XYZ file of C-alpha atoms in Angstrom:
336
model
C 50.219 48.732 16.569
C 48.472 51.593 18.345
C 48.443 55.348 17.867
C 50.445 56.289 21.024
C 53.325 54.048 19.878
C 53.374 55.615 16.419
C 53.185 59.159 17.769
C 56.053 58.426 20.154
C 58.209 57.101 17.310
C 57.405 60.073 15.076
C 58.225 62.377 17.990
C 61.754 60.933 18.093
C 62.433 61.683 14.419
C 63.800 65.146 15.180
C 66.477 63.626 17.428
C 67.907 61.358 14.739
C 71.018 62.169 12.710
C 71.272 60.540 9.289
C 73.956 60.451 6.607
C 72.689 59.942 3.044
C 75.234 58.648 0.527
C 74.693 58.170 -3.184
C 73.949 59.593 -6.593
C 72.833 63.209 -6.303
C 70.620 64.746 -8.988
C 68.771 67.958 -9.716
C 65.056 67.703 -10.475
C 63.856 70.498 -12.761
C 60.139 71.037 -13.334
C 58.743 73.157 -16.151
C 55.086 73.899 -15.447
C 52.785 75.022 -18.238
C 49.575 74.652 -20.160
C 48.629 72.970 -23.423
C 46.272 74.703 -25.828
C 47.185 73.203 -29.199
C 49.057 70.488 -31.089
C 52.294 71.405 -32.836
C 52.035 71.869 -36.624
C 55.529 70.328 -36.872
C 54.691 66.967 -35.292
C 51.740 65.305 -33.487
C 52.882 66.520 -30.062
C 51.398 69.073 -27.633
C 52.813 72.571 -27.471
C 53.477 73.429 -23.806
C 53.509 77.093 -22.903
C 55.756 77.291 -19.850
C 54.345 79.429 -17.045
C 56.808 78.657 -14.240
C 59.763 76.496 -13.295
C 60.995 74.963 -10.061
C 64.004 72.987 -8.855
C 64.340 70.324 -6.160
C 67.091 68.019 -4.891
C 66.668 64.672 -6.636
C 67.933 61.111 -6.426
C 69.775 60.513 -3.164
C 69.338 64.214 -2.402
C 65.554 63.729 -2.421
C 65.954 61.118 0.303
C 67.884 63.716 2.313
C 65.185 66.299 1.631
C 62.475 63.931 2.922
C 64.435 63.375 6.128
C 65.002 67.077 6.678
C 61.345 67.927 6.024
C 60.261 65.652 8.890
C 62.837 67.225 11.226
C 65.836 64.894 11.251
C 69.410 66.147 11.173
C 70.814 65.276 7.750
C 74.170 65.270 6.005
C 74.594 64.572 2.294
C 77.474 62.764 0.616
C 77.907 62.390 -3.131
C 79.445 63.872 -6.257
C 78.324 66.719 -8.520
C 79.897 68.492 -11.450
C 81.479 71.918 -11.238
C 78.688 73.423 -13.318
C 75.660 75.650 -12.858
C 73.446 72.700 -11.987
C 75.847 71.429 -9.331
C 75.977 74.904 -7.793
C 72.174 75.158 -7.797
C 71.879 71.725 -6.195
C 74.321 72.548 -3.399
C 72.508 75.838 -2.767
C 69.169 73.988 -2.546
C 70.576 71.537 -0.017
C 72.063 74.333 2.085
C 68.796 76.293 2.015
C 66.931 73.368 3.604
C 69.519 72.873 6.333
C 71.172 69.765 4.905
C 74.904 69.474 5.585
C 76.954 69.454 2.378
C 80.479 68.921 3.714
C 80.342 65.429 2.199
C 79.447 66.629 -1.309
C 82.442 66.350 -3.647
C 82.945 68.422 -6.797
C 84.277 67.095 -10.087
C 85.575 69.320 -12.906
C 85.054 66.490 -15.425
C 81.677 65.126 -14.360
C 78.284 66.432 -15.487
C 75.678 66.982 -12.788
C 72.686 64.725 -13.428
C 69.582 66.786 -14.267
C 66.111 65.363 -14.842
C 63.735 67.849 -16.449
C 60.028 67.092 -16.280
C 57.509 69.104 -18.275
C 54.135 69.210 -16.524
C 50.859 70.401 -18.031
C 47.446 70.100 -16.373
C 49.067 68.186 -13.497
C 50.274 65.512 -15.930
C 53.853 64.800 -16.936
C 54.212 65.346 -20.689
C 57.839 64.296 -21.103
C 61.071 63.881 -19.152
C 64.474 64.941 -20.427
C 67.628 63.512 -18.782
C 71.087 65.076 -18.886
C 73.669 62.936 -17.176
C 76.964 61.128 -17.183
C 77.305 57.677 -15.639
C 81.044 57.219 -15.529
C 82.514 55.709 -12.370
C 84.012 58.105 -9.841
C 87.809 58.022 -10.141
C 90.322 56.714 -7.567
C 90.915 60.202 -6.173
C 87.216 60.647 -5.410
C 87.012 57.171 -3.863
C 89.958 57.903 -1.568
C 88.448 61.258 -0.598
C 85.088 59.568 0.011
C 86.634 57.141 2.496
C 88.216 60.025 4.383
C 84.859 61.769 4.511
C 83.205 58.595 5.776
C 85.777 58.328 8.559
C 84.669 61.771 9.766
C 80.931 61.613 9.119
C 79.737 58.089 10.014
C 80.731 58.160 13.725
C 78.442 61.158 14.288
C 75.188 59.707 12.933
C 72.505 57.244 14.028
C 71.839 55.875 10.551
C 73.360 55.713 7.075
C 71.376 55.391 3.847
C 73.064 54.150 0.661
C 71.115 55.277 -2.426
C 72.283 53.726 -5.691
C 70.959 55.027 -9.019
C 73.804 53.450 -11.012
C 75.308 56.843 -11.875
C 78.810 55.789 -10.865
C 79.269 57.064 -7.310
C 78.582 54.039 -5.113
C 81.204 51.304 -5.364
C 81.839 48.085 -3.464
C 84.748 49.790 -1.701
C 82.527 52.584 -0.385
C 79.707 50.209 0.620
C 82.130 47.962 2.505
C 83.733 50.921 4.280
C 80.320 52.198 5.419
C 79.450 48.757 6.824
C 82.792 48.579 8.638
C 82.418 52.000 10.265
C 78.719 51.604 11.110
C 79.440 48.250 12.716
C 81.685 49.992 15.221
C 78.997 52.495 16.243
C 75.893 50.267 15.865
C 74.399 52.710 13.372
C 71.472 51.561 11.243
C 72.520 50.984 7.609
C 69.957 50.731 4.821
C 70.368 50.465 1.070
C 68.296 51.318 -1.991
C 70.006 49.140 -4.636
C 70.136 49.287 -8.432
C 70.345 46.058 -10.453
C 72.695 47.706 -12.977
C 75.279 48.117 -10.228
C 75.199 44.725 -8.454
C 76.952 45.329 -5.158
C 77.354 42.836 -2.330
C 75.588 44.292 0.684
C 77.247 43.259 3.956
C 76.012 43.972 7.484
C 73.087 46.009 6.183
C 69.977 46.352 8.343
C 67.428 46.724 5.552
C 67.351 46.863 1.744
C 64.547 48.452 -0.278
C 64.186 47.654 -3.983
C 61.025 48.285 -5.966
C 59.189 45.410 -7.636
C 61.018 45.516 -10.958
C 64.396 45.935 -9.256
C 63.689 42.951 -7.020
C 63.036 40.662 -9.994
C 66.083 41.938 -11.878
C 68.402 41.638 -8.880
C 67.197 38.082 -8.233
C 67.728 37.141 -11.884
C 64.068 36.231 -12.309
C 61.799 37.257 -15.215
C 59.438 40.073 -14.312
C 55.828 38.945 -13.895
C 52.539 40.807 -13.622
C 51.345 41.798 -10.123
C 48.962 39.455 -8.329
C 46.206 40.324 -5.839
C 46.386 39.668 -2.992
C 50.123 40.285 -2.793
C 50.561 37.390 -0.353
C 49.630 35.046 -3.234
C 52.168 36.507 -5.667
C 54.363 33.387 -5.688
C 56.850 34.711 -8.248
C 57.406 37.888 -6.258
C 57.863 35.902 -3.043
C 60.331 33.567 -4.744
C 62.408 36.530 -5.958
C 62.229 38.139 -2.518
C 63.474 34.997 -0.776
C 66.411 34.796 -3.175
C 67.358 38.379 -2.343
C 66.924 37.859 1.391
C 69.427 35.036 1.190
C 71.865 36.536 -1.339
C 72.057 39.929 0.330
C 72.224 38.472 3.841
C 70.137 41.349 5.176
C 67.888 41.351 8.223
C 64.994 43.107 6.481
C 63.831 43.390 2.888
C 61.081 45.848 1.984
C 59.834 45.874 -1.608
C 57.841 48.908 -2.739
C 54.929 47.937 -4.995
C 53.563 51.286 -6.224
C 49.744 51.165 -5.989
C 49.949 47.825 -4.122
C 51.834 49.348 -1.184
C 54.842 47.544 0.311
C 55.919 44.010 1.161
C 58.158 43.397 4.174
C 60.174 40.197 4.492
C 62.037 39.000 7.578
C 63.855 35.768 8.270
C 61.701 32.935 9.638
C 58.532 35.056 9.615
C 55.642 35.335 7.144
C 55.638 38.228 4.647
C 53.918 41.385 5.845
C 51.953 43.383 3.269
C 50.768 46.952 3.763
C 48.389 48.302 1.074
C 48.910 51.841 -0.171
C 47.308 54.569 1.929
C 46.922 57.007 -0.968
C 43.325 57.832 -1.851
C 44.429 59.131 -5.243
C 47.674 58.578 -7.149
C 48.835 61.649 -9.046
C 52.574 61.075 -9.364
C 54.822 58.223 -8.162
C 57.914 60.376 -8.747
C 60.127 60.119 -5.660
C 57.826 57.777 -3.720
C 60.610 55.212 -3.368
C 62.886 57.888 -1.954
C 60.251 58.729 0.642
C 59.839 55.068 1.593
C 63.606 54.701 1.957
C 63.875 57.807 4.139
C 61.028 56.917 6.498
C 61.886 53.226 6.789
C 65.389 54.152 7.917
C 64.296 56.979 10.171
C 61.693 54.825 11.901
C 64.179 51.999 12.522
C 66.682 54.525 13.855
C 64.013 55.949 16.185
C 63.321 52.530 17.702
C 60.437 51.225 15.603
C 60.138 47.497 15.067
C 60.194 46.311 11.422
C 56.407 46.238 11.030
C 56.009 49.712 12.521
C 58.799 51.014 10.280
C 57.162 49.504 7.182
C 53.810 51.017 8.139
C 55.337 54.455 8.637
C 57.216 54.249 5.323
C 54.042 53.181 3.551
C 51.954 56.004 5.004
C 54.607 58.571 4.037
C 54.769 57.212 0.482
C 50.989 57.363 0.246
C 51.143 61.054 1.073
C 53.685 61.958 -1.613
C 52.107 60.003 -4.484
C 48.948 62.039 -3.955
C 50.983 65.134 -4.872
C 52.425 66.264 -8.193
C 56.197 66.469 -8.594
C 59.058 65.554 -6.281
C 57.207 65.873 -2.976
C 57.772 65.227 0.726
C 55.607 64.350 3.724
C 55.681 66.520 6.825
C 54.981 65.578 10.440
C 51.407 66.891 10.470
C 50.504 64.987 7.296
C 52.014 61.768 8.616
C 50.153 61.975 11.914
C 46.885 62.804 10.108
C 47.369 59.779 7.828
C 47.559 57.444 10.827
C 44.660 59.142 12.580
C 42.512 58.550 9.489
C 43.207 54.814 9.544
C 40.568 52.743 11.344
C 41.811 50.740 14.279
C 44.939 52.801 14.916
């Protein structure tokens, strides 16, 4: 893989149109400082100095795509509450299409609040409902898919087991994308075991891979190519999911790409320092899909996804990687 090839692929990102489907969340960050321990309990007292909000979950995948220049539309379900309104406004403000976002008067918008002090996460507070979307929402979702899928180059299915993605929706996406030859990728959740059909690539993290394969989770092994238990779980998933590509994100170990009838391909993390892994999987999902859509081969796509993830885990909070950072990351790598 050489630098001109990578730069050419990255240059095509802005021409790609992607539909992101899945569980939408709002990420709330309370930033502050700690100067004492509470007299009420042995916990730090955080004096909040600022707060910020970002699209989270599947919406963070959409945000990563938009930041790098792709055309993006979002599809999911939020509650008719203040958090749902804020989330839709955030998506609109970044240029993400929201015509596929459905509103529910009975559903609570998922909010994840992280309290950060001295660049370290002190605690996370989750407010959410995980009930399945009702029949009316499923029927409306299929109508939206009929309109949105034919106009995109790729579709990303992001499952956080919050009740939006169902087998019916996943099957309908595969059916429509098959007619247009659109790339389809999935970020699965073991708590919502769907059958993935006609999917180009699937991206679980290490723990999710073991759980989805029904194998006990084992400790990481270095080098990754010698992690027999991980490889066994990966081969089970490659067969069960009947996917062309499987990319497992491994946090500080980078990523592992598996293809049929070819040896595993490991890419170590490119991050010099790891400050926060929050959202790194979303970044990997976004860039893997975008690279495949832009004509990258599987190894190139895995490399690009890994470089992008390395950029965001060196930042605090729900972060993204822009075009200049991605190019600089490759230019800093010897031999590229």
